[in-house]
PDB file of C-alpha atoms and ligand atoms in Angstrom:
ATOM      1  CA  UNK B  39      73.449  71.452   2.358  1.00  0.00           C
ATOM      2  CA  UNK B  40      71.260  72.714  -0.477  1.00  0.00           C
ATOM      3  CA  UNK B  41      67.859  72.622   1.384  1.00  0.00           C
ATOM      4  CA  UNK B  42      64.697  73.997  -0.073  1.00  0.00           C
ATOM      5  CA  UNK B  43      62.348  75.571   2.537  1.00  0.00           C
ATOM      6  CA  UNK B  44      58.548  76.075   2.090  1.00  0.00           C
ATOM      7  CA  UNK B  45      56.313  79.012   3.249  1.00  0.00           C
ATOM      8  CA  UNK B  46      54.627  78.746   6.621  1.00  0.00           C
ATOM      9  CA  UNK B  47      51.125  77.528   6.509  1.00  0.00           C
ATOM     10  CA  UNK B  48      48.451  76.874   9.110  1.00  0.00           C
ATOM     11  CA  UNK B  49      47.547  73.268   9.978  1.00  0.00           C
ATOM     12  CA  UNK B  50      44.400  73.004  12.146  1.00  0.00           C
ATOM     13  CA  UNK B  51      44.279  69.404  13.419  1.00  0.00           C
ATOM     14  CA  UNK B  52      42.538  67.180  15.832  1.00  0.00           C
ATOM     15  CA  UNK B  53      45.471  67.830  18.153  1.00  0.00           C
ATOM     16  CA  UNK B  54      45.458  71.573  17.962  1.00  0.00           C
ATOM     17  CA  UNK B  55      46.102  74.563  15.535  1.00  0.00           C
ATOM     18  CA  UNK B  56      49.649  74.374  14.303  1.00  0.00           C
ATOM     19  CA  UNK B  57      52.013  76.104  11.968  1.00  0.00           C
ATOM     20  CA  UNK B  58      53.827  73.863   9.454  1.00  0.00           C
ATOM     21  CA  UNK B  59      56.977  74.321   7.281  1.00  0.00           C
ATOM     22  CA  UNK B  60      58.522  71.852   4.938  1.00  0.00           C
ATOM     23  CA  UNK B  61      62.192  71.185   4.337  1.00  0.00           C
ATOM     24  CA  UNK B  62      63.274  69.495   1.042  1.00  0.00           C
ATOM     25  CA  UNK B  63      66.631  67.733   1.444  1.00  0.00           C
ATOM     26  CA  UNK B  64      68.392  66.310  -1.504  1.00  0.00           C
ATOM     27  CA  UNK B  65      69.691  62.735  -1.184  1.00  0.00           C
ATOM     28  CA  UNK B  66      71.068  59.880  -3.269  1.00  0.00           C
ATOM     29  CA  UNK B  67      67.513  58.528  -4.368  1.00  0.00           C
ATOM     30  CA  UNK B  68      66.197  61.963  -5.189  1.00  0.00           C
ATOM     31  CA  UNK B  69      65.026  63.929  -2.133  1.00  0.00           C
ATOM     32  CA  UNK B  70      63.459  63.521   1.214  1.00  0.00           C
ATOM     33  CA  UNK B  71      60.677  66.069   2.388  1.00  0.00           C
ATOM     34  CA  UNK B  72      60.444  66.694   5.958  1.00  0.00           C
ATOM     35  CA  UNK B  73      57.808  68.573   7.973  1.00  0.00           C
ATOM     36  CA  UNK B  74      58.029  70.612  11.059  1.00  0.00           C
ATOM     37  CA  UNK B  75      54.785  71.105  13.065  1.00  0.00           C
ATOM     38  CA  UNK B  76      54.952  73.752  15.793  1.00  0.00           C
ATOM     39  CA  UNK B  77      53.004  76.329  17.755  1.00  0.00           C
ATOM     40  CA  UNK B  78      52.966  79.916  16.703  1.00  0.00           C
ATOM     41  CA  UNK B  79      53.958  81.029  20.242  1.00  0.00           C
ATOM     42  CA  UNK B  80      56.974  78.596  20.670  1.00  0.00           C
ATOM     43  CA  UNK B  81      58.544  78.492  24.156  1.00  0.00           C
ATOM     44  CA  UNK B  82      61.929  79.928  24.397  1.00  0.00           C
ATOM     45  CA  UNK B  83      63.439  76.356  25.254  1.00  0.00           C
ATOM     46  CA  UNK B  84      60.463  74.302  23.661  1.00  0.00           C
ATOM     47  CA  UNK B  85      59.684  70.649  24.126  1.00  0.00           C
ATOM     48  CA  UNK B  86      60.721  69.032  20.724  1.00  0.00           C
ATOM     49  CA  UNK B  87      59.836  65.657  19.407  1.00  0.00           C
ATOM     50  CA  UNK B  88      61.932  64.109  16.669  1.00  0.00           C
ATOM     51  CA  UNK B  89      59.729  61.624  14.924  1.00  0.00           C
ATOM     52  CA  UNK B  90      60.917  59.428  12.194  1.00  0.00           C
ATOM     53  CA  UNK B  91      58.312  58.517   9.590  1.00  0.00           C
ATOM     54  CA  UNK B  92      56.580  55.096   9.930  1.00  0.00           C
ATOM     55  CA  UNK B  93      53.942  54.882   7.251  1.00  0.00           C
ATOM     56  CA  UNK B  94      52.574  51.517   8.508  1.00  0.00           C
ATOM     57  CA  UNK B  95      52.335  52.922  12.093  1.00  0.00           C
ATOM     58  CA  UNK B  96      51.614  56.617  11.597  1.00  0.00           C
ATOM     59  CA  UNK B  97      48.985  56.209   8.754  1.00  0.00           C
ATOM     60  CA  UNK B  98      47.708  52.718   8.902  1.00  0.00           C
ATOM     61  CA  UNK B  99      47.701  52.065  12.662  1.00  0.00           C
ATOM     62  CA  UNK B 100      49.968  49.084  12.618  1.00  0.00           C
ATOM     63  CA  UNK B 101      50.230  47.269  15.866  1.00  0.00           C
ATOM     64  CA  UNK B 102      53.833  46.060  15.130  1.00  0.00           C
ATOM     65  CA  UNK B 103      55.199  49.139  16.762  1.00  0.00           C
ATOM     66  CA  UNK B 104      54.098  52.160  18.878  1.00  0.00           C
ATOM     67  CA  UNK B 105      54.979  54.932  16.501  1.00  0.00           C
ATOM     68  CA  UNK B 106      51.375  56.302  15.998  1.00  0.00           C
ATOM     69  CA  UNK B 107      50.755  56.384  19.771  1.00  0.00           C
ATOM     70  CA  UNK B 108      53.978  58.290  20.150  1.00  0.00           C
ATOM     71  CA  UNK B 109      53.263  60.735  17.402  1.00  0.00           C
ATOM     72  CA  UNK B 110      49.733  61.483  18.774  1.00  0.00           C
ATOM     73  CA  UNK B 111      51.102  62.054  22.256  1.00  0.00           C
ATOM     74  CA  UNK B 112      53.912  64.343  20.819  1.00  0.00           C
ATOM     75  CA  UNK B 113      51.466  66.364  18.955  1.00  0.00           C
ATOM     76  CA  UNK B 114      48.984  66.672  21.960  1.00  0.00           C
ATOM     77  CA  UNK B 115      52.019  67.728  24.217  1.00  0.00           C
ATOM     78  CA  UNK B 116      53.144  70.287  21.526  1.00  0.00           C
ATOM     79  CA  UNK B 117      49.800  71.882  21.523  1.00  0.00           C
ATOM     80  CA  UNK B 118      49.777  72.080  25.358  1.00  0.00           C
ATOM     81  CA  UNK B 119      53.333  73.249  25.780  1.00  0.00           C
ATOM     82  CA  UNK B 120      53.917  75.432  22.819  1.00  0.00           C
ATOM     83  CA  UNK B 121      56.369  72.893  21.524  1.00  0.00           C
ATOM     84  CA  UNK B 122      57.450  71.315  18.111  1.00  0.00           C
ATOM     85  CA  UNK B 123      57.333  68.030  16.341  1.00  0.00           C
ATOM     86  CA  UNK B 124      60.064  67.476  13.642  1.00  0.00           C
ATOM     87  CA  UNK B 125      58.812  64.772  11.359  1.00  0.00           C
ATOM     88  CA  UNK B 126      61.752  63.210   9.464  1.00  0.00           C
ATOM     89  CA  UNK B 127      61.020  61.133   6.303  1.00  0.00           C
ATOM     90  CA  UNK B 128      63.515  58.339   7.243  1.00  0.00           C
ATOM     91  CA  UNK B 129      61.061  55.457   7.032  1.00  0.00           C
ATOM     92  CA  UNK B 130      61.895  52.168   8.529  1.00  0.00           C
ATOM     93  CA  UNK B 131      64.611  53.391  10.912  1.00  0.00           C
ATOM     94  CA  UNK B 132      66.284  54.801   7.794  1.00  0.00           C
ATOM     95  CA  UNK B 133      66.084  51.814   5.368  1.00  0.00           C
ATOM     96  CA  UNK B 134      63.108  52.961   3.401  1.00  0.00           C
ATOM     97  CA  UNK B 135      59.548  51.495   3.004  1.00  0.00           C
ATOM     98  CA  UNK B 136      60.550  48.741   0.552  1.00  0.00           C
ATOM     99  CA  UNK B 137      63.411  47.525   2.664  1.00  0.00           C
ATOM    100  CA  UNK B 138      61.225  47.785   5.751  1.00  0.00           C
ATOM    101  CA  UNK B 139      58.539  45.511   4.368  1.00  0.00           C
ATOM    102  CA  UNK B 140      61.233  43.027   3.299  1.00  0.00           C
ATOM    103  CA  UNK B 141      62.463  43.258   6.999  1.00  0.00           C
ATOM    104  CA  UNK B 142      58.877  42.547   8.197  1.00  0.00           C
ATOM    105  CA  UNK B 143      58.672  39.508   5.740  1.00  0.00           C
ATOM    106  CA  UNK B 144      61.927  38.192   7.390  1.00  0.00           C
ATOM    107  CA  UNK B 145      60.300  38.835  10.734  1.00  0.00           C
ATOM    108  CA  UNK B 146      57.306  36.831   9.648  1.00  0.00           C
ATOM    109  CA  UNK B 147      59.805  34.110   8.969  1.00  0.00           C
ATOM    110  CA  UNK B 148      61.295  34.174  12.325  1.00  0.00           C
ATOM    111  CA  UNK B 149      63.973  36.725  12.457  1.00  0.00           C
ATOM    112  CA  UNK B 150      63.977  39.542  15.062  1.00  0.00           C
ATOM    113  CA  UNK B 151      64.087  43.131  13.859  1.00  0.00           C
ATOM    114  CA  UNK B 152      67.920  43.413  14.246  1.00  0.00           C
ATOM    115  CA  UNK B 153      68.573  40.177  12.447  1.00  0.00           C
ATOM    116  CA  UNK B 154      66.220  41.092   9.559  1.00  0.00           C
ATOM    117  CA  UNK B 155      68.216  44.410   9.017  1.00  0.00           C
ATOM    118  CA  UNK B 156      71.460  42.597   9.101  1.00  0.00           C
ATOM    119  CA  UNK B 157      70.262  40.025   6.582  1.00  0.00           C
ATOM    120  CA  UNK B 158      69.349  42.883   4.203  1.00  0.00           C
ATOM    121  CA  UNK B 159      72.718  44.447   4.654  1.00  0.00           C
ATOM    122  CA  UNK B 160      71.776  47.165   6.969  1.00  0.00           C
ATOM    123  CA  UNK B 161      72.602  48.167  10.610  1.00  0.00           C
ATOM    124  CA  UNK B 162      69.903  47.946  13.221  1.00  0.00           C
ATOM    125  CA  UNK B 163      69.319  51.657  12.897  1.00  0.00           C
ATOM    126  CA  UNK B 164      70.389  53.720   9.850  1.00  0.00           C
ATOM    127  CA  UNK B 165      68.716  57.038  10.971  1.00  0.00           C
ATOM    128  CA  UNK B 166      70.697  60.386  11.072  1.00  0.00           C
ATOM    129  CA  UNK B 167      69.888  63.631  12.658  1.00  0.00           C
ATOM    130  CA  UNK B 168      71.782  66.376  10.754  1.00  0.00           C
ATOM    131  CA  UNK B 169      68.515  67.743   9.541  1.00  0.00           C
ATOM    132  CA  UNK B 170      67.390  68.265  13.212  1.00  0.00           C
ATOM    133  CA  UNK B 171      70.325  70.537  13.857  1.00  0.00           C
ATOM    134  CA  UNK B 172      69.725  72.313  10.474  1.00  0.00           C
ATOM    135  CA  UNK B 173      66.002  72.830  11.227  1.00  0.00           C
ATOM    136  CA  UNK B 174      66.552  74.065  14.789  1.00  0.00           C
ATOM    137  CA  UNK B 175      69.297  76.453  13.755  1.00  0.00           C
ATOM    138  CA  UNK B 176      66.837  77.777  10.996  1.00  0.00           C
ATOM    139  CA  UNK B 177      64.269  78.458  13.784  1.00  0.00           C
ATOM    140  CA  UNK B 178      66.973  80.171  15.962  1.00  0.00           C
ATOM    141  CA  UNK B 179      66.423  77.456  18.716  1.00  0.00           C
ATOM    142  CA  UNK B 180      69.751  76.829  20.293  1.00  0.00           C
ATOM    143  CA  UNK B 181      68.363  74.841  23.387  1.00  0.00           C
ATOM    144  CA  UNK B 182      65.467  72.266  23.659  1.00  0.00           C
ATOM    145  CA  UNK B 183      63.807  69.774  25.977  1.00  0.00           C
ATOM    146  CA  UNK B 184      63.932  66.588  24.002  1.00  0.00           C
ATOM    147  CA  UNK B 185      60.889  64.358  24.176  1.00  0.00           C
ATOM    148  CA  UNK B 186      62.328  60.803  23.867  1.00  0.00           C
ATOM    149  CA  UNK B 187      62.813  57.649  25.647  1.00  0.00           C
ATOM    150  CA  UNK B 188      65.964  56.884  23.692  1.00  0.00           C
ATOM    151  CA  UNK B 189      68.997  58.423  25.309  1.00  0.00           C
ATOM    152  CA  UNK B 190      71.171  57.573  22.254  1.00  0.00           C
ATOM    153  CA  UNK B 191      69.144  60.249  20.446  1.00  0.00           C
ATOM    154  CA  UNK B 192      70.592  62.909  22.691  1.00  0.00           C
ATOM    155  CA  UNK B 193      74.071  62.093  21.531  1.00  0.00           C
ATOM    156  CA  UNK B 194      73.075  61.912  17.933  1.00  0.00           C
ATOM    157  CA  UNK B 195      71.868  65.577  17.791  1.00  0.00           C
ATOM    158  CA  UNK B 196      74.815  67.871  17.487  1.00  0.00           C
ATOM    159  CA  UNK B 197      75.214  71.674  18.057  1.00  0.00           C
ATOM    160  CA  UNK B 198      71.978  71.847  20.015  1.00  0.00           C
ATOM    161  CA  UNK B 199      71.932  72.058  23.765  1.00  0.00           C
ATOM    162  CA  UNK B 200      69.447  69.551  25.229  1.00  0.00           C
ATOM    163  CA  UNK B 201      68.712  70.906  28.663  1.00  0.00           C
ATOM    164  CA  UNK B 202      66.389  68.105  29.685  1.00  0.00           C
ATOM    165  CA  UNK B 203      65.067  64.798  28.436  1.00  0.00           C
ATOM    166  CA  UNK B 204      61.319  64.437  28.753  1.00  0.00           C
ATOM    167  CA  UNK B 205      59.945  60.980  28.773  1.00  0.00           C
ATOM    168  CA  UNK B 206      57.259  59.988  26.365  1.00  0.00           C
ATOM    169  CA  UNK B 207      54.677  58.465  28.483  1.00  0.00           C
ATOM    170  CA  UNK B 208      52.445  55.910  26.879  1.00  0.00           C
ATOM    171  CA  UNK B 209      48.780  55.348  27.162  1.00  0.00           C
ATOM    172  CA  UNK B 210      47.340  52.405  29.060  1.00  0.00           C
ATOM    173  CA  UNK B 211      46.901  50.334  25.901  1.00  0.00           C
ATOM    174  CA  UNK B 212      50.641  49.777  26.012  1.00  0.00           C
ATOM    175  CA  UNK B 213      49.809  46.766  28.046  1.00  0.00           C
ATOM    176  CA  UNK B 214      48.230  45.190  25.135  1.00  0.00           C
ATOM    177  CA  UNK B 215      51.246  45.473  23.028  1.00  0.00           C
ATOM    178  CA  UNK B 216      52.616  41.866  23.303  1.00  0.00           C
ATOM    179  CA  UNK B 217      49.128  40.409  22.798  1.00  0.00           C
ATOM    180  CA  UNK B 218      48.549  42.773  19.824  1.00  0.00           C
ATOM    181  CA  UNK B 219      51.931  42.053  18.296  1.00  0.00           C
ATOM    182  CA  UNK B 220      51.152  38.292  18.343  1.00  0.00           C
ATOM    183  CA  UNK B 221      47.739  38.988  16.905  1.00  0.00           C
ATOM    184  CA  UNK B 222      49.216  41.021  14.148  1.00  0.00           C
ATOM    185  CA  UNK B 223      51.802  38.285  13.367  1.00  0.00           C
ATOM    186  CA  UNK B 224      48.894  35.786  13.186  1.00  0.00           C
ATOM    187  CA  UNK B 225      47.036  38.019  10.856  1.00  0.00           C
ATOM    188  CA  UNK B 226      50.075  38.167   8.682  1.00  0.00           C
ATOM    189  CA  UNK B 227      50.270  34.394   8.500  1.00  0.00           C
ATOM    190  CA  UNK B 228      46.720  34.208   7.518  1.00  0.00           C
ATOM    191  CA  UNK B 229      47.153  36.648   4.611  1.00  0.00           C
ATOM    192  CA  UNK B 230      49.998  34.297   3.457  1.00  0.00           C
ATOM    193  CA  UNK B 231      47.691  31.354   3.372  1.00  0.00           C
TER     194      UNK B 231
HETATM  195 ZN1   ZN Z 520      56.500  52.256  13.591  1.00  0.00          ZN
END
């Protein structure tokens, strides 16, 4: 892979003081630019979160998913435990922003998230994790504790020893999720009127 790698820069944030390094990966549509957010004194076997981009959740606070809560939790934990967050630019479970919005439109029309992906000609999850292996090798990290609720992700990351799965514990507002999802859907309908 012909990956371009940035210098290391400081990123003070509301979650703590981090180092950041960007990785530019060529792909069929041009390139994807990923970001690694990590503590200067990384643990020998760090807790690592692999977060896939979700513009609507991460930046806009969408209530259709819990991506932003998970990202914030991961950054807080990285700060506390000298860990790392690998932010992969594979929007919409790998189908891209435009297709994700089309999938949302199909969901507004009554499809569930899997049916919507299938109607658009995609599988339910198009994400890949080769970059995770590339990045961890670059940082000379052979072993990690993976912060995830998705056991399938463990099998998708190759050539890295995952010594432990750390659950990503959600905040109490998780109890509001169904209510909030319904509210969001109703807001969507209002926008269509
Ligand atoms: Zn999301």
